Amino acid sequence: MNPAELKWNEKGLLAVIFQEVNTGEVLTLAYMNREALQKSLETGFVHVFRRSHGRVMMKGETSGRRQRIREILLDCDADALVMKIEQIKEAACHEGFRSCFYRRLKDGEWEVIGERLFDPKAVYDKTS
């Protein structure tokens, strides 16, 4: 994949949807810069640009909940990707849910529809 063929946004980022390869479940949306995409392609594991940290990180770097890339799809405008991945361990979301999309709008209110699979404080507060 030639990164020059992609349409990066004004901040040099590309939106990427991560989808579980076997079930089709949408797990998360994140952003990649050129470095994150290159590392992902080289290693076969998802790397993202963490805007809150200002750096490239391997998904699951802290928690061990990594994502192995199985297939990459490019949208018609060349400005977004879908990465079909194998989720290592049970959850993709840093809030402890399988998917970052664990809430749905029902009667004007957000309803939690996912099950929390791990306690984020137990995983992430250890490294502070």
mmCIF file of N, CA and C in Angstrom:
data_model
loop_
_atom_site.group_PDB
_atom_site.id
_atom_site.type_symbol
_atom_site.label_atom_id
_atom_site.label_comp_id
_atom_site.label_asym_id
_atom_site.label_seq_id
_atom_site.Cartn_x
_atom_site.Cartn_y
_atom_site.Cartn_z
ATOM 1 N N MET A 1 0.852 -1.179 0.000
ATOM 2 C CA MET A 1 0.000 0.000 0.000
ATOM 3 C C MET A 1 0.891 1.232 0.000
ATOM 4 N N ASN A 2 0.645 2.082 -0.935
ATOM 5 C CA ASN A 2 1.412 3.318 -1.029
ATOM 6 C C ASN A 2 0.669 4.424 -0.274
ATOM 7 N N PRO A 3 1.214 4.884 0.873
ATOM 8 C CA PRO A 3 0.543 5.939 1.642
ATOM 9 C C PRO A 3 0.297 7.216 0.846
ATOM 10 N N ALA A 4 1.070 7.452 -0.203
ATOM 11 C CA ALA A 4 0.883 8.658 -1.016
ATOM 12 C C ALA A 4 -0.443 8.619 -1.775
ATOM 13 N N GLU A 5 -1.002 7.426 -1.976
ATOM 14 C CA GLU A 5 -2.277 7.280 -2.678
ATOM 15 C C GLU A 5 -3.461 7.620 -1.780
ATOM 16 N N LEU A 6 -3.228 7.711 -0.483
ATOM 17 C CA LEU A 6 -4.303 7.964 0.469
ATOM 18 C C LEU A 6 -4.514 9.458 0.652
ATOM 19 N N LYS A 7 -5.729 9.833 1.001
ATOM 20 C CA LYS A 7 -6.057 11.247 1.237
ATOM 21 C C LYS A 7 -6.072 11.496 2.741
ATOM 22 N N TRP A 8 -4.944 11.951 3.249
ATOM 23 C CA TRP A 8 -4.786 12.250 4.665
ATOM 24 C C TRP A 8 -5.477 13.575 4.966
ATOM 25 N N ASN A 9 -6.021 13.735 6.180
ATOM 26 C CA ASN A 9 -6.674 15.008 6.513
ATOM 27 C C ASN A 9 -5.628 16.089 6.781
ATOM 28 N N GLU A 10 -6.079 17.287 7.125
ATOM 29 C CA GLU A 10 -5.169 18.429 7.321
ATOM 30 C C GLU A 10 -4.173 18.209 8.454
ATOM 31 N N LYS A 11 -4.454 17.258 9.353
ATOM 32 C CA LYS A 11 -3.529 16.941 10.448
ATOM 33 C C LYS A 11 -2.667 15.726 10.125
ATOM 34 N N GLY A 12 -2.768 15.235 8.894
ATOM 35 C CA GLY A 12 -1.978 14.080 8.479
ATOM 36 C C GLY A 12 -2.513 12.767 9.015
ATOM 37 N N LEU A 13 -3.822 12.715 9.272
ATOM 38 C CA LEU A 13 -4.451 11.524 9.845
ATOM 39 C C LEU A 13 -5.468 10.918 8.886
ATOM 40 N N LEU A 14 -5.731 9.638 9.110
ATOM 41 C CA LEU A 14 -6.697 8.880 8.330
ATOM 42 C C LEU A 14 -7.595 8.135 9.310
ATOM 43 N N ALA A 15 -8.911 8.209 9.131
ATOM 44 C CA ALA A 15 -9.846 7.469 9.990
ATOM 45 C C ALA A 15 -9.804 5.988 9.622
ATOM 46 N N VAL A 16 -9.796 5.140 10.650
ATOM 47 C CA VAL A 16 -9.769 3.696 10.438
ATOM 48 C C VAL A 16 -10.828 3.052 11.330
ATOM 49 N N ILE A 17 -11.699 2.265 10.711
ATOM 50 C CA ILE A 17 -12.694 1.484 11.442
ATOM 51 C C ILE A 17 -12.112 0.092 11.624
ATOM 52 N N PHE A 18 -12.205 -0.424 12.847
ATOM 53 C CA PHE A 18 -11.696 -1.764 13.144
ATOM 54 C C PHE A 18 -12.877 -2.696 13.340
ATOM 55 N N GLN A 19 -12.881 -3.770 12.549
ATOM 56 C CA GLN A 19 -13.998 -4.700 12.515
ATOM 57 C C GLN A 19 -13.473 -6.107 12.773
ATOM 58 N N GLU A 20 -14.154 -6.863 13.636
ATOM 59 C CA GLU A 20 -13.755 -8.236 13.947
ATOM 60 C C GLU A 20 -13.950 -9.083 12.691
ATOM 61 N N VAL A 21 -12.896 -9.756 12.263
ATOM 62 C CA VAL A 21 -12.901 -10.455 10.984
ATOM 63 C C VAL A 21 -13.921 -11.592 10.942
ATOM 64 N N ASN A 22 -14.139 -12.298 12.043
ATOM 65 C CA ASN A 22 -15.027 -13.459 12.029
ATOM 66 C C ASN A 22 -16.494 -13.110 12.215
ATOM 67 N N THR A 23 -16.791 -12.070 12.974
ATOM 68 C CA THR A 23 -18.184 -11.742 13.293
ATOM 69 C C THR A 23 -18.707 -10.519 12.554
ATOM 70 N N GLY A 24 -17.811 -9.673 12.056
ATOM 71 C CA GLY A 24 -18.229 -8.432 11.415
ATOM 72 C C GLY A 24 -18.539 -7.320 12.404
ATOM 73 N N GLU A 25 -18.388 -7.595 13.698
ATOM 74 C CA GLU A 25 -18.677 -6.589 14.725
ATOM 75 C C GLU A 25 -17.715 -5.409 14.602
ATOM 76 N N VAL A 26 -18.253 -4.197 14.624
ATOM 77 C CA VAL A 26 -17.418 -2.996 14.624
ATOM 78 C C VAL A 26 -16.904 -2.802 16.046
ATOM 79 N N LEU A 27 -15.582 -2.761 16.204
ATOM 80 C CA LEU A 27 -14.984 -2.674 17.532
ATOM 81 C C LEU A 27 -14.601 -1.257 17.919
ATOM 82 N N THR A 28 -14.034 -0.512 17.000
ATOM 83 C CA THR A 28 -13.600 0.839 17.350
ATOM 84 C C THR A 28 -13.326 1.654 16.090
ATOM 85 N N LEU A 29 -13.156 2.939 16.291
ATOM 86 C CA LEU A 29 -12.691 3.848 15.253
ATOM 87 C C LEU A 29 -11.502 4.588 15.852
ATOM 88 N N ALA A 30 -10.432 4.663 15.096
ATOM 89 C CA ALA A 30 -9.242 5.376 15.565
ATOM 90 C C ALA A 30 -8.601 6.055 14.360
ATOM 91 N N TYR A 31 -7.503 6.727 14.612
ATOM 92 C CA TYR A 31 -6.804 7.452 13.549
ATOM 93 C C TYR A 31 -5.382 6.937 13.419
ATOM 94 N N MET A 32 -4.919 6.923 12.181
ATOM 95 C CA MET A 32 -3.534 6.567 11.894
ATOM 96 C C MET A 32 -2.878 7.729 11.177
ATOM 97 N N ASN A 33 -1.597 7.931 11.491
ATOM 98 C CA ASN A 33 -0.769 8.793 10.658
ATOM 99 C C ASN A 33 0.092 7.861 9.808
ATOM 100 N N ARG A 34 0.981 8.415 9.018
ATOM 101 C CA ARG A 34 1.790 7.572 8.133
ATOM 102 C C ARG A 34 2.640 6.577 8.922
ATOM 103 N N GLU A 35 3.199 7.032 10.040
ATOM 104 C CA GLU A 35 4.036 6.147 10.864
ATOM 105 C C GLU A 35 3.220 4.981 11.418
ATOM 106 N N ALA A 36 2.026 5.256 11.904
ATOM 107 C CA ALA A 36 1.177 4.196 12.463
ATOM 108 C C ALA A 36 0.797 3.181 11.390
ATOM 109 N N LEU A 37 0.464 3.664 10.203
ATOM 110 C CA LEU A 37 0.120 2.751 9.115
ATOM 111 C C LEU A 37 1.320 1.903 8.734
ATOM 112 N N GLN A 38 2.488 2.521 8.627
ATOM 113 C CA GLN A 38 3.697 1.779 8.266
ATOM 114 C C GLN A 38 4.011 0.697 9.298
ATOM 115 N N LYS A 39 3.949 1.039 10.585
ATOM 116 C CA LYS A 39 4.220 0.053 11.639
ATOM 117 C C LYS A 39 3.187 -1.066 11.619
ATOM 118 N N SER A 40 1.936 -0.715 11.340
ATOM 119 C CA SER A 40 0.881 -1.727 11.260
ATOM 120 C C SER A 40 1.158 -2.701 10.120
ATOM 121 N N LEU A 41 1.540 -2.170 8.971
ATOM 122 C CA LEU A 41 1.831 -3.018 7.819
ATOM 123 C C LEU A 41 3.067 -3.880 8.055
ATOM 124 N N GLU A 42 4.083 -3.322 8.694
ATOM 125 C CA GLU A 42 5.326 -4.061 8.949
ATOM 126 C C GLU A 42 5.143 -5.179 9.960
ATOM 127 N N THR A 43 4.364 -4.940 11.015
ATOM 128 C CA THR A 43 4.245 -5.908 12.110
ATOM 129 C C THR A 43 3.036 -6.826 11.999
ATOM 130 N N GLY A 44 2.008 -6.391 11.273
ATOM 131 C CA GLY A 44 0.771 -7.160 11.207
ATOM 132 C C GLY A 44 -0.152 -6.920 12.390
ATOM 133 N N PHE A 45 0.252 -6.008 13.277
ATOM 134 C CA PHE A 45 -0.571 -5.639 14.428
ATOM 135 C C PHE A 45 -0.913 -4.156 14.339
ATOM 136 N N VAL A 46 -2.111 -3.815 14.809
ATOM 137 C CA VAL A 46 -2.611 -2.448 14.717
ATOM 138 C C VAL A 46 -1.778 -1.490 15.563
ATOM 139 N N HIS A 47 -1.361 -0.402 14.946
ATOM 140 C CA HIS A 47 -0.760 0.755 15.612
ATOM 141 C C HIS A 47 -1.632 1.953 15.262
ATOM 142 N N VAL A 48 -1.861 2.820 16.208
ATOM 143 C CA VAL A 48 -2.695 4.004 15.977
ATOM 144 C C VAL A 48 -1.968 5.241 16.467
ATOM 145 N N PHE A 49 -2.390 6.382 15.939
ATOM 146 C CA PHE A 49 -1.884 7.644 16.463
ATOM 147 C C PHE A 49 -2.836 8.073 17.562
ATOM 148 N N ARG A 50 -2.347 8.073 18.790
ATOM 149 C CA ARG A 50 -3.174 8.462 19.936
ATOM 150 C C ARG A 50 -3.098 9.966 20.079
ATOM 151 N N ARG A 51 -4.172 10.633 19.701
ATOM 152 C CA ARG A 51 -4.202 12.095 19.751
ATOM 153 C C ARG A 51 -4.017 12.592 21.180
ATOM 154 N N SER A 52 -4.555 11.867 22.156
ATOM 155 C CA SER A 52 -4.438 12.293 23.556
ATOM 156 C C SER A 52 -3.011 12.172 24.082
ATOM 157 N N HIS A 53 -2.216 11.278 23.484
ATOM 158 C CA HIS A 53 -0.823 11.092 23.893
ATOM 159 C C HIS A 53 0.155 11.779 22.940
ATOM 160 N N GLY A 54 -0.329 12.122 21.742
ATOM 161 C CA GLY A 54 0.525 12.762 20.749
ATOM 162 C C GLY A 54 1.590 11.852 20.183
ATOM 163 N N ARG A 55 1.299 10.538 20.149
ATOM 164 C CA ARG A 55 2.300 9.603 19.626
ATOM 165 C C ARG A 55 1.646 8.342 19.077
ATOM 166 N N VAL A 56 2.427 7.575 18.344
ATOM 167 C CA VAL A 56 1.982 6.295 17.809
ATOM 168 C C VAL A 56 2.122 5.242 18.901
ATOM 169 N N MET A 57 1.078 4.436 19.046
ATOM 170 C CA MET A 57 1.092 3.349 20.033
ATOM 171 C C MET A 57 0.512 2.093 19.383
ATOM 172 N N MET A 58 1.042 0.940 19.776
ATOM 173 C CA MET A 58 0.436 -0.304 19.342
ATOM 174 C C MET A 58 -0.853 -0.489 20.134
ATOM 175 N N LYS A 59 -1.940 -0.835 19.455
ATOM 176 C CA LYS A 59 -3.201 -1.104 20.140
ATOM 177 C C LYS A 59 -2.967 -2.274 21.083
ATOM 178 N N GLY A 60 -3.282 -2.082 22.360
ATOM 179 C CA GLY A 60 -3.053 -3.118 23.359
ATOM 180 C C GLY A 60 -1.681 -3.057 23.999
ATOM 181 N N GLU A 61 -0.936 -1.993 23.721
ATOM 182 C CA GLU A 61 0.417 -1.831 24.266
ATOM 183 C C GLU A 61 0.428 -1.941 25.788
ATOM 184 N N THR A 62 -0.552 -1.355 26.441
ATOM 185 C CA THR A 62 -0.635 -1.384 27.902
ATOM 186 C C THR A 62 -1.420 -2.584 28.403
ATOM 187 N N SER A 63 -2.533 -2.878 27.750
ATOM 188 C CA SER A 63 -3.472 -3.890 28.255
ATOM 189 C C SER A 63 -3.208 -5.297 27.748
ATOM 190 N N GLY A 64 -2.455 -5.436 26.665
ATOM 191 C CA GLY A 64 -2.264 -6.749 26.051
ATOM 192 C C GLY A 64 -3.390 -7.124 25.100
ATOM 193 N N ARG A 65 -4.360 -6.260 24.934
ATOM 194 C CA ARG A 65 -5.507 -6.523 24.067
ATOM 195 C C ARG A 65 -5.192 -6.038 22.645
ATOM 196 N N ARG A 66 -4.284 -6.772 22.014
ATOM 197 C CA ARG A 66 -3.792 -6.384 20.691
ATOM 198 C C ARG A 66 -4.769 -6.789 19.593
ATOM 199 N N GLN A 67 -4.506 -6.291 18.397
ATOM 200 C CA GLN A 67 -5.341 -6.590 17.245
ATOM 201 C C GLN A 67 -4.451 -7.003 16.080
ATOM 202 N N ARG A 68 -4.655 -8.239 15.601
ATOM 203 C CA ARG A 68 -3.895 -8.768 14.463
ATOM 204 C C ARG A 68 -4.668 -8.442 13.180
ATOM 205 N N ILE A 69 -4.005 -7.831 12.234
ATOM 206 C CA ILE A 69 -4.644 -7.417 10.980
ATOM 207 C C ILE A 69 -4.799 -8.616 10.050
ATOM 208 N N ARG A 70 -6.027 -8.797 9.537
ATOM 209 C CA ARG A 70 -6.313 -9.884 8.599
ATOM 210 C C ARG A 70 -6.617 -9.381 7.186
ATOM 211 N N GLU A 71 -7.205 -8.177 7.093
ATOM 212 C CA GLU A 71 -7.562 -7.634 5.783
ATOM 213 C C GLU A 71 -7.724 -6.122 5.923
ATOM 214 N N ILE A 72 -7.404 -5.394 4.852
ATOM 215 C CA ILE A 72 -7.557 -3.935 4.853
ATOM 216 C C ILE A 72 -8.374 -3.529 3.636
ATOM 217 N N LEU A 73 -9.399 -2.705 3.888
ATOM 218 C CA LEU A 73 -10.255 -2.187 2.821
ATOM 219 C C LEU A 73 -10.105 -0.670 2.757
ATOM 220 N N LEU A 74 -10.117 -0.136 1.548
ATOM 221 C CA LEU A 74 -10.006 1.304 1.314
ATOM 222 C C LEU A 74 -11.330 1.808 0.757
ATOM 223 N N ASP A 75 -11.830 2.919 1.287
ATOM 224 C CA ASP A 75 -13.108 3.449 0.796
ATOM 225 C C ASP A 75 -12.928 4.153 -0.548
ATOM 226 N N CYS A 76 -14.057 4.504 -1.166
ATOM 227 C CA CYS A 76 -14.063 5.054 -2.525
ATOM 228 C C CYS A 76 -13.348 6.391 -2.644
ATOM 229 N N ASP A 77 -13.291 7.163 -1.574
ATOM 230 C CA ASP A 77 -12.611 8.464 -1.602
ATOM 231 C C ASP A 77 -11.147 8.380 -1.187
ATOM 232 N N ALA A 78 -10.690 7.195 -0.804
ATOM 233 C CA ALA A 78 -9.312 6.962 -0.349
ATOM 234 C C ALA A 78 -8.969 7.774 0.894
ATOM 235 N N ASP A 79 -9.999 8.092 1.716
ATOM 236 C CA ASP A 79 -9.733 8.867 2.936
ATOM 237 C C ASP A 79 -10.124 8.131 4.218
ATOM 238 N N ALA A 80 -10.424 6.837 4.105
ATOM 239 C CA ALA A 80 -10.746 6.030 5.289
ATOM 240 C C ALA A 80 -10.470 4.563 4.981
ATOM 241 N N LEU A 81 -10.122 3.834 6.030
ATOM 242 C CA LEU A 81 -9.864 2.400 5.911
ATOM 243 C C LEU A 81 -10.792 1.623 6.832
ATOM 244 N N VAL A 82 -11.030 0.367 6.458
ATOM 245 C CA VAL A 82 -11.587 -0.620 7.375
ATOM 246 C C VAL A 82 -10.509 -1.676 7.527
ATOM 247 N N MET A 83 -10.114 -1.935 8.762
ATOM 248 C CA MET A 83 -9.184 -3.023 9.024
ATOM 249 C C MET A 83 -9.970 -4.140 9.690
ATOM 250 N N LYS A 84 -9.990 -5.288 9.021
ATOM 251 C CA LYS A 84 -10.612 -6.467 9.608
ATOM 252 C C LYS A 84 -9.536 -7.132 10.445
ATOM 253 N N ILE A 85 -9.846 -7.292 11.719
ATOM 254 C CA ILE A 85 -8.808 -7.721 12.660
ATOM 255 C C ILE A 85 -9.273 -8.921 13.485
ATOM 256 N N GLU A 86 -8.286 -9.586 14.058
ATOM 257 C CA GLU A 86 -8.531 -10.613 15.070
ATOM 258 C C GLU A 86 -8.221 -9.953 16.411
ATOM 259 N N GLN A 87 -9.204 -9.872 17.267
ATOM 260 C CA GLN A 87 -9.028 -9.253 18.580
ATOM 261 C C GLN A 87 -8.342 -10.242 19.513
ATOM 262 N N ILE A 88 -7.177 -9.864 20.047
ATOM 263 C CA ILE A 88 -6.464 -10.695 21.012
ATOM 264 C C ILE A 88 -6.979 -10.315 22.401
ATOM 265 N N LYS A 89 -7.417 -11.246 23.157
ATOM 266 C CA LYS A 89 -8.133 -11.073 24.428
ATOM 267 C C LYS A 89 -9.545 -10.600 24.132
ATOM 268 N N GLU A 90 -10.319 -10.413 25.156
ATOM 269 C CA GLU A 90 -11.764 -10.284 24.987
ATOM 270 C C GLU A 90 -12.285 -8.921 24.567
ATOM 271 N N ALA A 91 -11.547 -7.859 24.775
ATOM 272 C CA ALA A 91 -12.140 -6.530 24.598
ATOM 273 C C ALA A 91 -11.228 -5.589 23.826
ATOM 274 N N ALA A 92 -11.849 -4.728 23.017
ATOM 275 C CA ALA A 92 -11.106 -3.727 22.250
ATOM 276 C C ALA A 92 -11.153 -2.352 22.895
ATOM 277 N N CYS A 93 -12.173 -2.098 23.705
ATOM 278 C CA CYS A 93 -12.411 -0.762 24.244
ATOM 279 C C CYS A 93 -11.660 -0.534 25.553
ATOM 280 N N HIS A 94 -11.040 0.628 25.685
ATOM 281 C CA HIS A 94 -10.300 0.946 26.908
ATOM 282 C C HIS A 94 -11.225 1.146 28.109
ATOM 283 N N GLU A 95 -12.533 1.197 27.866
ATOM 284 C CA GLU A 95 -13.512 1.291 28.960
ATOM 285 C C GLU A 95 -13.909 -0.089 29.476
ATOM 286 N N GLY A 96 -13.345 -1.152 28.883
ATOM 287 C CA GLY A 96 -13.591 -2.509 29.357
ATOM 288 C C GLY A 96 -14.639 -3.289 28.589
ATOM 289 N N PHE A 97 -15.182 -2.709 27.541
ATOM 290 C CA PHE A 97 -16.214 -3.372 26.745
ATOM 291 C C PHE A 97 -15.599 -4.026 25.514
ATOM 292 N N ARG A 98 -16.293 -5.013 24.965
ATOM 293 C CA ARG A 98 -15.834 -5.683 23.744
ATOM 294 C C ARG A 98 -15.639 -4.655 22.623
ATOM 295 N N SER A 99 -16.625 -3.775 22.452
ATOM 296 C CA SER A 99 -16.607 -2.763 21.402
ATOM 297 C C SER A 99 -16.705 -1.376 22.018
ATOM 298 N N CYS A 100 -16.105 -0.406 21.371
ATOM 299 C CA CYS A 100 -16.268 0.986 21.805
ATOM 300 C C CYS A 100 -17.694 1.470 21.563
ATOM 301 N N PHE A 101 -18.426 0.755 20.741
ATOM 302 C CA PHE A 101 -19.810 1.109 20.429
ATOM 303 C C PHE A 101 -20.749 0.287 21.313
ATOM 304 N N TYR A 102 -20.671 0.520 22.620
ATOM 305 C CA TYR A 102 -21.447 -0.252 23.594
ATOM 306 C C TYR A 102 -22.699 0.470 24.078
ATOM 307 N N ARG A 103 -23.027 1.597 23.442
ATOM 308 C CA ARG A 103 -24.237 2.351 23.806
ATOM 309 C C ARG A 103 -25.070 2.603 22.558
ATOM 310 N N ARG A 104 -26.383 2.605 22.745
ATOM 311 C CA ARG A 104 -27.276 2.944 21.638
ATOM 312 C C ARG A 104 -28.307 3.950 22.121
ATOM 313 N N LEU A 105 -28.779 4.737 21.179
ATOM 314 C CA LEU A 105 -29.789 5.742 21.484
ATOM 315 C C LEU A 105 -31.161 5.084 21.491
ATOM 316 N N LYS A 106 -31.848 5.201 22.624
ATOM 317 C CA LYS A 106 -33.193 4.632 22.754
ATOM 318 C C LYS A 106 -34.055 5.642 23.492
ATOM 319 N N ASP A 107 -35.118 6.072 22.831
ATOM 320 C CA ASP A 107 -36.044 7.044 23.417
ATOM 321 C C ASP A 107 -35.318 8.300 23.897
ATOM 322 N N GLY A 108 -34.335 8.749 23.117
ATOM 323 C CA GLY A 108 -33.621 9.976 23.435
ATOM 324 C C GLY A 108 -32.557 9.847 24.506
ATOM 325 N N GLU A 109 -32.295 8.635 24.978
ATOM 326 C CA GLU A 109 -31.289 8.390 26.026
ATOM 327 C C GLU A 109 -30.284 7.352 25.538
ATOM 328 N N TRP A 110 -29.050 7.475 26.031
ATOM 329 C CA TRP A 110 -28.026 6.479 25.705
ATOM 330 C C TRP A 110 -28.156 5.299 26.657
ATOM 331 N N GLU A 111 -28.310 4.123 26.081
ATOM 332 C CA GLU A 111 -28.498 2.887 26.837
ATOM 333 C C GLU A 111 -27.257 2.008 26.644
ATOM 334 N N VAL A 112 -26.700 1.497 27.733
ATOM 335 C CA VAL A 112 -25.558 0.584 27.646
ATOM 336 C C VAL A 112 -26.075 -0.772 27.189
ATOM 337 N N ILE A 113 -25.521 -1.269 26.081
ATOM 338 C CA ILE A 113 -25.952 -2.558 25.542
ATOM 339 C C ILE A 113 -24.840 -3.599 25.597
ATOM 340 N N GLY A 114 -23.641 -3.177 25.978
ATOM 341 C CA GLY A 114 -22.523 -4.100 26.067
ATOM 342 C C GLY A 114 -22.255 -4.482 27.509
ATOM 343 N N GLU A 115 -21.524 -5.565 27.665
ATOM 344 C CA GLU A 115 -21.120 -6.025 28.993
ATOM 345 C C GLU A 115 -19.676 -5.601 29.235
ATOM 346 N N ARG A 116 -19.409 -5.019 30.397
ATOM 347 C CA ARG A 116 -18.031 -4.656 30.742
ATOM 348 C C ARG A 116 -17.281 -5.954 31.054
ATOM 349 N N LEU A 117 -16.199 -6.198 30.328
ATOM 350 C CA LEU A 117 -15.454 -7.448 30.436
ATOM 351 C C LEU A 117 -14.219 -7.350 31.315
ATOM 352 N N PHE A 118 -13.758 -6.135 31.569
ATOM 353 C CA PHE A 118 -12.648 -5.952 32.500
ATOM 354 C C PHE A 118 -12.752 -4.573 33.120
ATOM 355 N N ASP A 119 -12.086 -4.418 34.256
ATOM 356 C CA ASP A 119 -12.085 -3.148 34.976
ATOM 357 C C ASP A 119 -10.918 -2.304 34.468
ATOM 358 N N PRO A 120 -11.191 -1.198 33.787
ATOM 359 C CA PRO A 120 -10.103 -0.384 33.243
ATOM 360 C C PRO A 120 -9.145 0.137 34.309
ATOM 361 N N LYS A 121 -9.632 0.428 35.496
ATOM 362 C CA LYS A 121 -8.751 0.929 36.560
ATOM 363 C C LYS A 121 -7.720 -0.118 36.953
ATOM 364 N N ALA A 122 -8.115 -1.380 36.944
ATOM 365 C CA ALA A 122 -7.193 -2.460 37.296
ATOM 366 C C ALA A 122 -6.115 -2.648 36.234
ATOM 367 N N VAL A 123 -6.419 -2.296 34.999
ATOM 368 C CA VAL A 123 -5.472 -2.481 33.894
ATOM 369 C C VAL A 123 -4.589 -1.259 33.700
ATOM 370 N N TYR A 124 -5.191 -0.081 33.646
ATOM 371 C CA TYR A 124 -4.455 1.119 33.253
ATOM 372 C C TYR A 124 -3.852 1.888 34.420
ATOM 373 N N ASP A 125 -4.431 1.816 35.600
ATOM 374 C CA ASP A 125 -3.881 2.555 36.738
ATOM 375 C C ASP A 125 -2.584 1.946 37.258
ATOM 376 N N LYS A 126 -2.301 0.688 36.892
ATOM 377 C CA LYS A 126 -1.062 0.029 37.319
ATOM 378 C C LYS A 126 0.171 0.694 36.734
ATOM 379 N N THR A 127 0.003 1.316 35.570
ATOM 380 C CA THR A 127 1.162 1.871 34.868
ATOM 381 C C THR A 127 1.425 3.322 35.226
ATOM 382 N N SER A 128 0.586 3.901 36.068
ATOM 383 C CA SER A 128 0.740 5.324 36.418
ATOM 384 C C SER A 128 1.862 5.532 37.402
#
